[in-house]
Amino acid sequence: MKFSAIRVGLVLQALQVYALASNSVVNLSHYDLMRPDFAAMRQEGIVAAIHETTYPPFTRDERYAQRQQDAVRAGLLWGAYHYANDRDPIGQAEYFLRTVEHARAIAPPGAKPSQVLLVLDFEKNKHYPGRTMRVDQAVAFVERIRERTGKYPGIYGGENHLRALMNAPTATSAQRAILGRCWLWVANYHVEPAAINPWGRWTMWQYTGDGVCDVRPRADYPKSIANIRNAERNIFRGSAESVRAFWQEHGWSPGE
């Protein structure tokens, strides 16, 4: 009886998420070595793809530009993220934007995204030179993005990491207020993320990556998409149509 009650509770929780959300966004980086089948992704319900664009130390993701073209040709919305470290946040923001601009400028007609959704990858830095970006540096980064584009980027990170940063005594109320103007993309491969100050509810939830996903019921949270076996998949808080409206509102049109 106890097991059944727990199981029913998990099912109801999943139904509540799915009633208000869509499993419609995938993210990629140069670590994904295959050639993604974006047309198949679209047939399987994916509406948008977000790709790593730049990472420390001031390096372009060599797969970004071609995949942007392939995804746009397949009819997907496009997003770009920068993986941050603790060095020169203004320089990182400028390099990120220049790379996004260049990739769009060299794309042929029919392969240019109308809007690019921008994201700061504010996770714990385990892969690249330098340490993890601090809260004050994240503020400097997002403010430069806003100055240059008129849009605040999204903030991405693991739930526990973001919660620890935002609750730390070194994070000021002014800094939290600025970061709270960004939309939240949070990773948790075990359970749906709880509200995080200063954002409250998440806009997008990455529930699986690198083949890891403990969220239940299992059948409702697939780990693969198209020809990618261990994909990084995301639930958007809203319908597929809402995803398109969100891109329209928060995306940037480089060069326009």
XYZ file of N, CA and C in Angstrom, residues 25-238:
642
model
N 12.795 20.823 -26.098
C 14.064 21.517 -26.318
C 15.220 20.553 -26.077
N 16.215 20.605 -26.943
C 17.422 19.808 -26.783
C 18.620 20.752 -26.766
N 19.665 20.415 -26.004
C 20.892 21.206 -26.057
C 22.073 20.325 -26.433
N 23.054 20.957 -27.082
C 24.182 20.249 -27.678
C 25.472 21.024 -27.463
N 26.591 20.336 -27.675
C 27.899 20.982 -27.658
C 28.855 20.176 -28.523
N 30.113 20.621 -28.586
C 31.111 19.899 -29.376
C 31.403 18.508 -28.809
N 30.964 18.237 -27.584
C 31.136 16.896 -27.017
C 30.223 15.870 -27.702
N 29.160 16.326 -28.359
C 28.290 15.431 -29.133
C 28.928 15.242 -30.501
N 29.505 14.076 -30.717
C 30.370 13.873 -31.877
C 29.623 13.466 -33.136
N 28.389 13.002 -33.007
C 27.630 12.581 -34.181
C 27.113 13.794 -34.956
N 26.596 13.545 -36.151
C 25.897 14.609 -36.876
C 24.432 14.529 -36.498
N 23.930 15.464 -35.702
C 22.545 15.369 -35.224
C 21.552 15.417 -36.372
N 20.531 14.592 -36.270
C 19.461 14.566 -37.266
C 18.353 15.503 -36.786
N 18.469 16.776 -37.118
C 17.515 17.767 -36.638
C 16.124 17.574 -37.236
N 16.061 17.085 -38.464
C 14.745 16.831 -39.068
C 14.006 15.752 -38.297
N 14.714 14.697 -37.902
C 14.089 13.638 -37.101
C 13.689 14.164 -35.730
N 14.526 15.042 -35.142
C 14.168 15.644 -33.859
C 12.840 16.377 -33.959
N 12.686 17.160 -35.037
C 11.443 17.910 -35.201
C 10.255 16.962 -35.315
N 10.421 15.862 -36.036
C 9.342 14.886 -36.175
C 8.988 14.257 -34.829
N 9.959 14.207 -33.902
C 9.731 13.619 -32.583
C 9.311 14.659 -31.540
N 9.014 15.873 -31.982
C 8.444 16.869 -31.079
C 9.375 17.947 -30.590
N 10.630 17.938 -31.033
C 11.556 18.991 -30.619
C 11.240 20.265 -31.411
N 11.204 21.377 -30.693
C 10.892 22.669 -31.293
C 12.140 23.545 -31.394
N 13.080 23.380 -30.447
C 14.229 24.273 -30.376
C 15.478 23.520 -29.942
N 16.631 24.025 -30.409
C 17.930 23.495 -29.999
C 18.786 24.648 -29.495
N 19.503 24.403 -28.405
C 20.420 25.394 -27.838
C 21.812 24.773 -27.849
N 22.785 25.484 -28.402
C 24.113 24.911 -28.601
C 25.183 25.738 -27.894
N 26.167 25.052 -27.331
C 27.343 25.752 -26.809
C 27.982 26.540 -27.942
N 28.340 27.780 -27.655
C 28.915 28.663 -28.662
C 30.367 28.975 -28.366
N 30.638 29.299 -27.113
C 31.987 29.658 -26.681
C 32.264 29.073 -25.313
N 33.556 28.862 -25.042
C 33.959 28.327 -23.744
C 35.389 28.767 -23.449
N 35.835 28.672 -22.185
C 37.167 29.153 -21.815
C 38.277 28.333 -22.478
N 39.424 28.982 -22.789
C 39.662 30.431 -22.684
C 39.427 31.112 -24.027
N 38.280 31.713 -24.201
C 37.908 32.423 -25.425
C 38.030 31.524 -26.654
N 37.291 30.426 -26.613
C 37.331 29.419 -27.676
C 35.946 29.252 -28.276
N 35.882 29.182 -29.603
C 34.621 28.914 -30.283
C 34.363 27.409 -30.319
N 33.122 27.030 -30.107
C 32.721 25.644 -30.337
C 32.716 25.431 -31.849
N 33.578 24.524 -32.306
C 33.767 24.371 -33.750
C 32.563 23.767 -34.459
N 31.613 23.215 -33.723
C 30.431 22.605 -34.334
C 29.228 23.548 -34.358
N 29.366 24.703 -33.723
C 28.218 25.594 -33.546
C 27.643 26.092 -34.874
N 28.467 26.687 -35.719
C 27.966 27.370 -36.910
C 27.268 26.413 -37.869
N 27.872 25.255 -38.139
C 27.256 24.316 -39.072
C 25.961 23.751 -38.507
N 25.956 23.449 -37.210
C 24.739 22.903 -36.617
C 23.628 23.938 -36.577
N 23.996 25.209 -36.401
C 22.978 26.252 -36.480
C 22.283 26.192 -37.831
N 23.057 26.113 -38.896
C 22.477 26.076 -40.234
C 21.605 24.837 -40.431
N 22.089 23.695 -39.973
C 21.336 22.450 -40.150
C 20.014 22.494 -39.380
N 20.060 23.027 -38.153
C 18.859 23.080 -37.320
C 17.823 24.037 -37.902
N 18.275 25.201 -38.359
C 17.350 26.186 -38.916
C 16.720 25.642 -40.192
N 17.503 24.982 -41.024
C 16.943 24.383 -42.243
C 15.880 23.338 -41.910
N 16.058 22.660 -40.787
C 15.090 21.640 -40.375
C 13.854 22.248 -39.725
N 13.844 23.575 -39.525
C 12.679 24.244 -38.961
C 12.704 24.420 -37.460
N 13.889 24.263 -36.833
C 13.988 24.426 -35.379
C 14.368 25.852 -35.012
N 13.910 26.277 -33.852
C 14.397 27.505 -33.242
C 15.816 27.269 -32.753
N 16.583 28.362 -32.577
C 18.004 28.218 -32.260
C 18.380 29.061 -31.046
N 19.238 28.488 -30.197
C 19.754 29.197 -29.041
C 21.247 28.975 -28.893
N 21.906 29.859 -28.141
C 23.355 29.830 -27.975
C 23.699 30.016 -26.508
N 24.668 29.224 -26.014
C 25.098 29.437 -24.626
C 26.607 29.563 -24.528
N 27.019 30.314 -23.521
C 28.438 30.491 -23.207
C 28.754 29.813 -21.888
N 29.739 28.924 -21.896
C 30.201 28.257 -20.679
C 31.228 29.183 -20.023
N 30.939 29.603 -18.801
C 31.701 30.672 -18.164
C 32.802 30.152 -17.242
N 33.792 31.029 -17.013
C 34.751 30.829 -15.927
C 34.909 32.159 -15.185
N 35.933 32.279 -14.343
C 36.049 33.430 -13.454
C 36.989 34.502 -13.992
N 37.171 34.567 -15.303
C 38.104 35.534 -15.868
C 37.389 36.487 -16.823
N 37.485 37.791 -16.566
C 37.034 38.842 -17.472
C 35.614 38.603 -17.992
N 34.605 38.774 -17.172
C 33.231 38.511 -17.623
C 32.778 39.415 -18.768
N 33.245 40.660 -18.806
C 32.876 41.553 -19.899
C 33.480 41.035 -21.211
N 34.749 40.639 -21.145
C 35.385 40.075 -22.327
C 34.694 38.805 -22.790
N 34.259 37.974 -21.853
C 33.536 36.752 -22.212
C 32.224 37.081 -22.922
N 31.504 38.060 -22.397
C 30.226 38.442 -23.001
C 30.430 38.966 -24.419
N 31.442 39.800 -24.612
C 31.699 40.357 -25.934
C 32.115 39.267 -26.929
N 32.961 38.356 -26.487
C 33.409 37.280 -27.366
C 32.238 36.379 -27.755
N 31.392 36.095 -26.796
C 30.193 35.294 -27.038
C 29.307 35.949 -28.100
N 29.025 37.231 -27.936
C 28.149 37.924 -28.884
C 28.773 38.016 -30.272
N 30.071 38.276 -30.332
C 30.738 38.334 -31.643
C 30.644 36.993 -32.359
N 30.762 35.917 -31.604
C 30.695 34.587 -32.209
C 29.298 34.294 -32.725
N 28.283 34.645 -31.942
C 26.897 34.467 -32.385
C 26.632 35.294 -33.642
N 27.093 36.538 -33.641
C 26.904 37.412 -34.801
C 27.574 36.844 -36.048
N 28.812 36.389 -35.883
C 29.562 35.872 -37.028
C 28.891 34.639 -37.620
N 28.461 33.712 -36.757
C 27.837 32.477 -37.249
C 26.565 32.777 -38.026
N 25.810 33.745 -37.574
C 24.583 34.110 -38.300
C 24.920 34.824 -39.603
N 25.957 35.675 -39.573
C 26.309 36.450 -40.761
C 26.776 35.555 -41.905
N 27.494 34.475 -41.596
C 28.035 33.620 -42.661
C 27.044 32.554 -43.119
N 25.927 32.425 -42.421
C 24.932 31.419 -42.814
C 24.254 31.842 -44.112
N 24.045 30.910 -45.027
C 23.369 31.244 -46.288
C 21.886 31.516 -46.068
N 21.217 32.109 -47.045
C 19.761 32.334 -46.924
C 19.037 31.021 -46.631
N 18.057 31.097 -45.738
C 17.329 29.899 -45.347
C 17.950 29.152 -44.196
N 19.135 29.590 -43.758
C 19.812 28.925 -42.642
C 20.181 29.907 -41.540
N 19.609 31.123 -41.609
C 19.846 32.123 -40.571
C 18.692 32.111 -39.583
N 18.956 31.949 -38.282
C 17.858 32.031 -37.310
C 17.340 33.458 -37.214
N 16.031 33.601 -37.125
C 15.474 34.945 -36.978
C 15.776 35.519 -35.600
N 15.726 34.670 -34.577
C 16.132 35.071 -33.230
C 17.043 33.995 -32.638
N 18.045 34.430 -31.901
C 18.919 33.516 -31.173
C 18.689 33.741 -29.687
N 18.296 32.691 -28.980
C 18.094 32.787 -27.536
C 19.445 32.654 -26.854
N 19.817 33.623 -26.024
C 21.134 33.673 -25.397
C 21.076 33.161 -23.962
N 22.126 32.408 -23.575
C 22.170 31.796 -22.243
C 23.579 31.898 -21.666
N 23.664 32.223 -20.383
C 24.905 32.116 -19.619
C 24.914 30.780 -18.899
N 25.887 29.938 -19.228
C 26.068 28.662 -18.533
C 26.860 28.948 -17.262
N 26.142 29.032 -16.160
C 26.663 29.482 -14.866
C 26.855 28.283 -13.940
N 27.239 27.157 -14.501
C 27.426 25.964 -13.694
C 28.823 25.930 -13.090
N 29.061 24.947 -12.233
C 30.377 24.749 -11.650
C 31.340 24.322 -12.747
N 32.456 25.043 -12.886
C 33.392 24.791 -13.968
C 34.275 23.584 -13.644
N 34.012 22.481 -14.337
C 34.787 21.265 -14.133
C 35.586 20.870 -15.366
N 35.436 21.617 -16.462
C 35.992 21.172 -17.738
C 37.087 22.065 -18.298
N 37.040 23.340 -18.013
C 37.865 24.289 -18.754
C 38.799 25.068 -17.835
N 39.783 25.777 -18.404
C 40.702 26.578 -17.576
C 39.960 27.611 -16.740
N 40.567 27.972 -15.612
C 39.953 28.939 -14.720
C 39.026 28.286 -13.720
N 38.552 29.102 -12.776
C 37.626 28.593 -11.769
C 36.192 28.911 -12.160
N 35.276 28.642 -11.245
C 33.856 28.874 -11.498
C 33.539 30.363 -11.409
N 32.701 30.848 -12.297
C 32.285 32.256 -12.290
C 31.600 32.609 -10.977
N 31.913 33.791 -10.440
C 31.291 34.278 -9.218
C 29.977 34.998 -9.547
N 29.200 35.256 -8.498
C 27.924 35.940 -8.689
C 28.129 37.341 -9.242
N 29.076 38.099 -8.711
C 29.304 39.455 -9.212
C 29.749 39.441 -10.666
N 30.493 38.408 -11.074
C 30.910 38.301 -12.464
C 29.732 37.940 -13.368
N 28.840 37.091 -12.868
C 27.635 36.766 -13.638
C 26.795 38.016 -13.864
N 26.706 38.872 -12.851
C 25.971 40.137 -12.988
C 26.603 40.998 -14.078
N 27.937 41.106 -14.060
C 28.623 41.896 -15.083
C 28.369 41.326 -16.477
N 28.384 40.005 -16.602
C 28.151 39.347 -17.888
C 26.750 39.644 -18.412
N 25.731 39.415 -17.587
C 24.358 39.576 -18.081
C 24.035 41.036 -18.357
N 24.621 41.939 -17.593
C 24.377 43.359 -17.853
C 25.005 43.785 -19.182
N 26.175 43.237 -19.520
C 26.769 43.560 -20.812
C 25.935 42.990 -21.957
N 25.407 41.793 -21.771
C 24.527 41.222 -22.787
C 23.307 42.122 -22.989
N 22.720 42.585 -21.880
C 21.547 43.455 -21.982
C 21.898 44.761 -22.675
N 23.063 45.340 -22.337
C 23.478 46.593 -22.956
C 23.623 46.449 -24.468
N 24.142 45.314 -24.900
C 24.428 45.111 -26.326
C 23.223 44.624 -27.128
N 22.313 43.938 -26.470
C 21.211 43.299 -27.212
C 19.829 43.798 -26.817
N 19.740 44.442 -25.660
C 18.437 44.840 -25.139
C 17.691 43.717 -24.460
N 18.336 42.541 -24.330
C 17.701 41.362 -23.739
C 18.580 40.812 -22.620
N 17.937 40.383 -21.534
C 18.670 39.612 -20.531
C 18.751 38.158 -20.999
N 19.901 37.523 -20.849
C 20.018 36.117 -21.233
C 19.374 35.215 -20.197
N 19.261 33.950 -20.535
C 18.877 32.960 -19.542
C 20.066 32.629 -18.656
N 19.777 32.095 -17.484
C 20.806 31.593 -16.569
C 20.621 30.087 -16.465
N 21.692 29.332 -16.764
C 21.661 27.874 -16.648
C 22.598 27.424 -15.534
N 22.164 26.400 -14.779
C 23.033 25.796 -13.783
C 22.330 24.656 -13.075
N 23.108 23.866 -12.355
C 22.535 22.818 -11.535
C 21.767 23.421 -10.369
N 20.685 22.757 -9.980
C 19.834 23.311 -8.927
C 20.609 23.573 -7.636
N 21.364 22.604 -7.170
C 22.075 22.766 -5.897
C 23.124 23.867 -5.974
N 23.820 23.949 -7.093
C 24.851 24.973 -7.257
C 24.232 26.371 -7.258
N 23.171 26.550 -8.015
C 22.527 27.858 -8.061
C 21.962 28.260 -6.703
N 21.358 27.302 -6.025
C 20.778 27.614 -4.719
C 21.873 28.042 -3.734
N 23.010 27.322 -3.761
C 24.112 27.661 -2.854
C 24.666 29.054 -3.160
N 24.828 29.383 -4.427
C 25.349 30.695 -4.801
C 24.411 31.813 -4.382
N 23.121 31.631 -4.647
C 22.157 32.687 -4.363
C 21.915 32.881 -2.862
N 22.133 31.831 -2.089
C 21.931 31.920 -0.640
C 23.207 32.263 0.121
N 24.324 32.346 -0.581
C 25.595 32.645 0.082
C 25.607 34.088 0.579
N 26.263 34.354 1.711
C 26.306 35.725 2.238
C 27.032 36.697 1.318
N 27.846 36.193 0.398
C 28.563 37.078 -0.522
C 27.674 37.589 -1.644
N 26.512 36.980 -1.848
C 25.573 37.446 -2.874
C 24.691 38.537 -2.281
N 24.733 39.724 -2.857
C 23.964 40.840 -2.323
C 22.538 40.829 -2.885
N 21.664 41.559 -2.228
C 20.282 41.645 -2.711
C 20.232 42.318 -4.084
N 21.112 43.285 -4.325
C 21.154 43.956 -5.626
C 21.586 42.985 -6.721
N 22.573 42.156 -6.432
C 23.024 41.167 -7.413
C 21.932 40.151 -7.706
N 21.254 39.697 -6.664
C 20.163 38.739 -6.877
C 19.040 39.360 -7.707
N 18.763 40.639 -7.462
C 17.700 41.302 -8.211
C 18.025 41.365 -9.695
N 19.277 41.639 -10.037
C 19.671 41.707 -11.451
C 19.595 40.327 -12.089
N 20.124 39.313 -11.430
C 20.081 37.965 -11.994
C 18.641 37.466 -12.084
N 17.785 37.956 -11.204
C 16.379 37.566 -11.244
C 15.649 38.082 -12.467
N 16.240 39.035 -13.188
C 15.641 39.529 -14.430
C 15.898 38.573 -15.587
N 16.816 37.645 -15.394
C 17.074 36.609 -16.384
C 16.080 35.464 -16.185
N 15.802 34.736 -17.235
C 14.952 33.546 -17.085
C 15.818 32.357 -16.673
N 15.205 31.399 -16.011
C 15.956 30.327 -15.359
C 15.842 29.004 -16.110
N 17.003 28.413 -16.365
C 17.126 27.076 -16.958
C 17.932 26.248 -15.967
N 17.309 25.273 -15.359
C 17.942 24.560 -14.250
C 18.044 23.069 -14.549
N 19.156 22.484 -14.113
C 19.404 21.057 -14.320
C 19.202 20.287 -13.016
N 18.435 19.202 -13.117
C 18.295 18.241 -12.028
C 17.875 16.930 -12.667
N 18.733 15.920 -12.587
C 18.485 14.641 -13.248
C 17.756 13.642 -12.353
N 17.273 14.114 -11.207
C 16.672 13.202 -10.225
C 15.208 13.518 -9.935
N 14.900 14.799 -9.718
C 13.523 15.216 -9.430
C 13.284 16.582 -10.065
N 12.007 16.950 -10.189
C 11.708 18.287 -10.692
C 12.266 19.330 -9.727
N 12.969 20.344 -10.225
C 13.558 21.362 -9.351
C 12.507 22.151 -8.587
N 12.841 22.473 -7.359
C 11.994 23.349 -6.551
C 12.304 24.805 -6.888
N 11.514 25.710 -6.356
C 11.727 27.140 -6.604
C 13.084 27.574 -6.045
N 13.742 28.465 -6.774
C 15.046 28.992 -6.364
C 14.957 30.510 -6.329
N 15.326 31.105 -5.225
C 15.405 32.547 -5.097
C 16.591 33.053 -5.944
N 16.434 34.082 -6.752
C 15.317 35.025 -6.845
C 14.336 34.726 -7.981
N 14.463 33.588 -8.645
C 13.636 33.353 -9.831
C 12.261 32.770 -9.514
N 12.169 32.007 -8.455
C 10.945 31.255 -8.239
C 10.963 30.017 -9.116
N 9.949 29.831 -9.947
C 9.845 28.634 -10.772
C 10.792 28.692 -11.971
N 11.190 27.529 -12.419
C 12.033 27.428 -13.608
C 11.219 27.688 -14.878
N 11.899 28.182 -15.899
C 11.323 28.283 -17.237
C 11.616 27.024 -18.033
N 12.834 26.483 -17.848
C 13.213 25.270 -18.555
C 13.971 24.361 -17.592
N 13.687 23.081 -17.705
C 14.275 22.076 -16.806
C 15.000 21.018 -17.634
N 16.316 20.937 -17.446
C 17.088 19.857 -18.066
C 17.021 18.653 -17.127
N 16.323 17.611 -17.588
C 16.102 16.463 -16.711
C 17.018 15.287 -17.011
N 17.791 15.371 -18.092
C 18.712 14.285 -18.413
C 19.917 14.816 -19.166
N 21.045 14.169 -18.956
C 22.273 14.499 -19.661
C 23.291 13.401 -19.429
N 24.105 13.111 -20.448
C 25.138 12.071 -20.351
C 24.552 10.718 -19.970
N 23.313 10.477 -20.357
C 22.685 9.187 -20.073
C 22.149 9.037 -18.670
N 22.167 10.108 -17.880
C 21.712 10.051 -16.494
C 20.299 10.610 -16.403
N 19.389 9.846 -15.821
C 18.035 10.327 -15.559
C 17.366 9.385 -14.571
N 17.098 9.900 -13.383
C 16.413 9.118 -12.353
C 14.965 9.562 -12.160
N 14.496 10.497 -12.976
C 13.146 11.027 -12.815
C 12.133 9.940 -13.168
N 11.088 9.853 -12.387
C 10.048 8.855 -12.590
C 8.689 9.536 -12.811
N 7.793 8.874 -13.562
C 7.925 7.557 -14.196
C 8.842 7.597 -15.411
N 9.700 6.586 -15.544
C 10.767 6.567 -16.519
C 10.294 6.780 -17.955
N 9.170 6.187 -18.318
C 8.710 6.263 -19.694
C 8.384 7.682 -20.133
N 8.094 8.557 -19.180
C 7.728 9.926 -19.512
C 8.929 10.850 -19.687
N 10.125 10.346 -19.409
C 11.327 11.177 -19.460
C 12.409 10.483 -20.286
N 12.259 10.441 -21.595
C 13.227 9.743 -22.443
C 14.602 10.397 -22.422
N 15.635 9.569 -22.584
C 17.009 10.052 -22.581
C 17.562 10.236 -23.991
N 16.894 9.702 -24.984
C 17.387 9.784 -26.355
C 16.476 10.675 -27.185
N 16.980 11.090 -28.344
C 16.185 11.819 -29.320
C 16.834 11.610 -30.681
N 16.027 11.256 -31.670
C 16.533 11.022 -33.034
C 17.721 10.067 -32.981
N 18.882 10.493 -33.500
C 20.052 9.612 -33.535
C 21.016 9.843 -32.379
N 20.570 10.561 -31.339
C 21.410 10.804 -30.165
C 20.914 9.927 -29.027
N 21.716 8.981 -28.619
C 21.289 8.023 -27.599
C 21.235 8.652 -26.216
N 22.283 9.358 -25.836
C 22.323 10.013 -24.521
C 22.240 11.524 -24.739
N 21.039 11.982 -24.986
C 20.826 13.395 -25.303
C 20.697 14.224 -24.028
N 20.812 15.541 -24.200
C 20.505 16.484 -23.126
C 19.161 17.108 -23.477
N 18.125 16.654 -22.770
C 16.754 17.031 -23.097
C 16.161 17.918 -22.007
N 15.205 18.746 -22.434
C 14.680 19.774 -21.544
C 13.177 19.922 -21.684
N 12.540 20.151 -20.552
C 11.112 20.452 -20.517
C 10.937 21.956 -20.374
N 10.151 22.524 -21.267
C 9.836 23.951 -21.226
C 8.499 24.129 -20.528
N 8.419 25.129 -19.664
C 7.172 25.371 -18.946
C 6.191 26.100 -19.870
N 5.485 25.313 -20.640
C 4.539 25.852 -21.606
C 4.438 24.920 -22.795
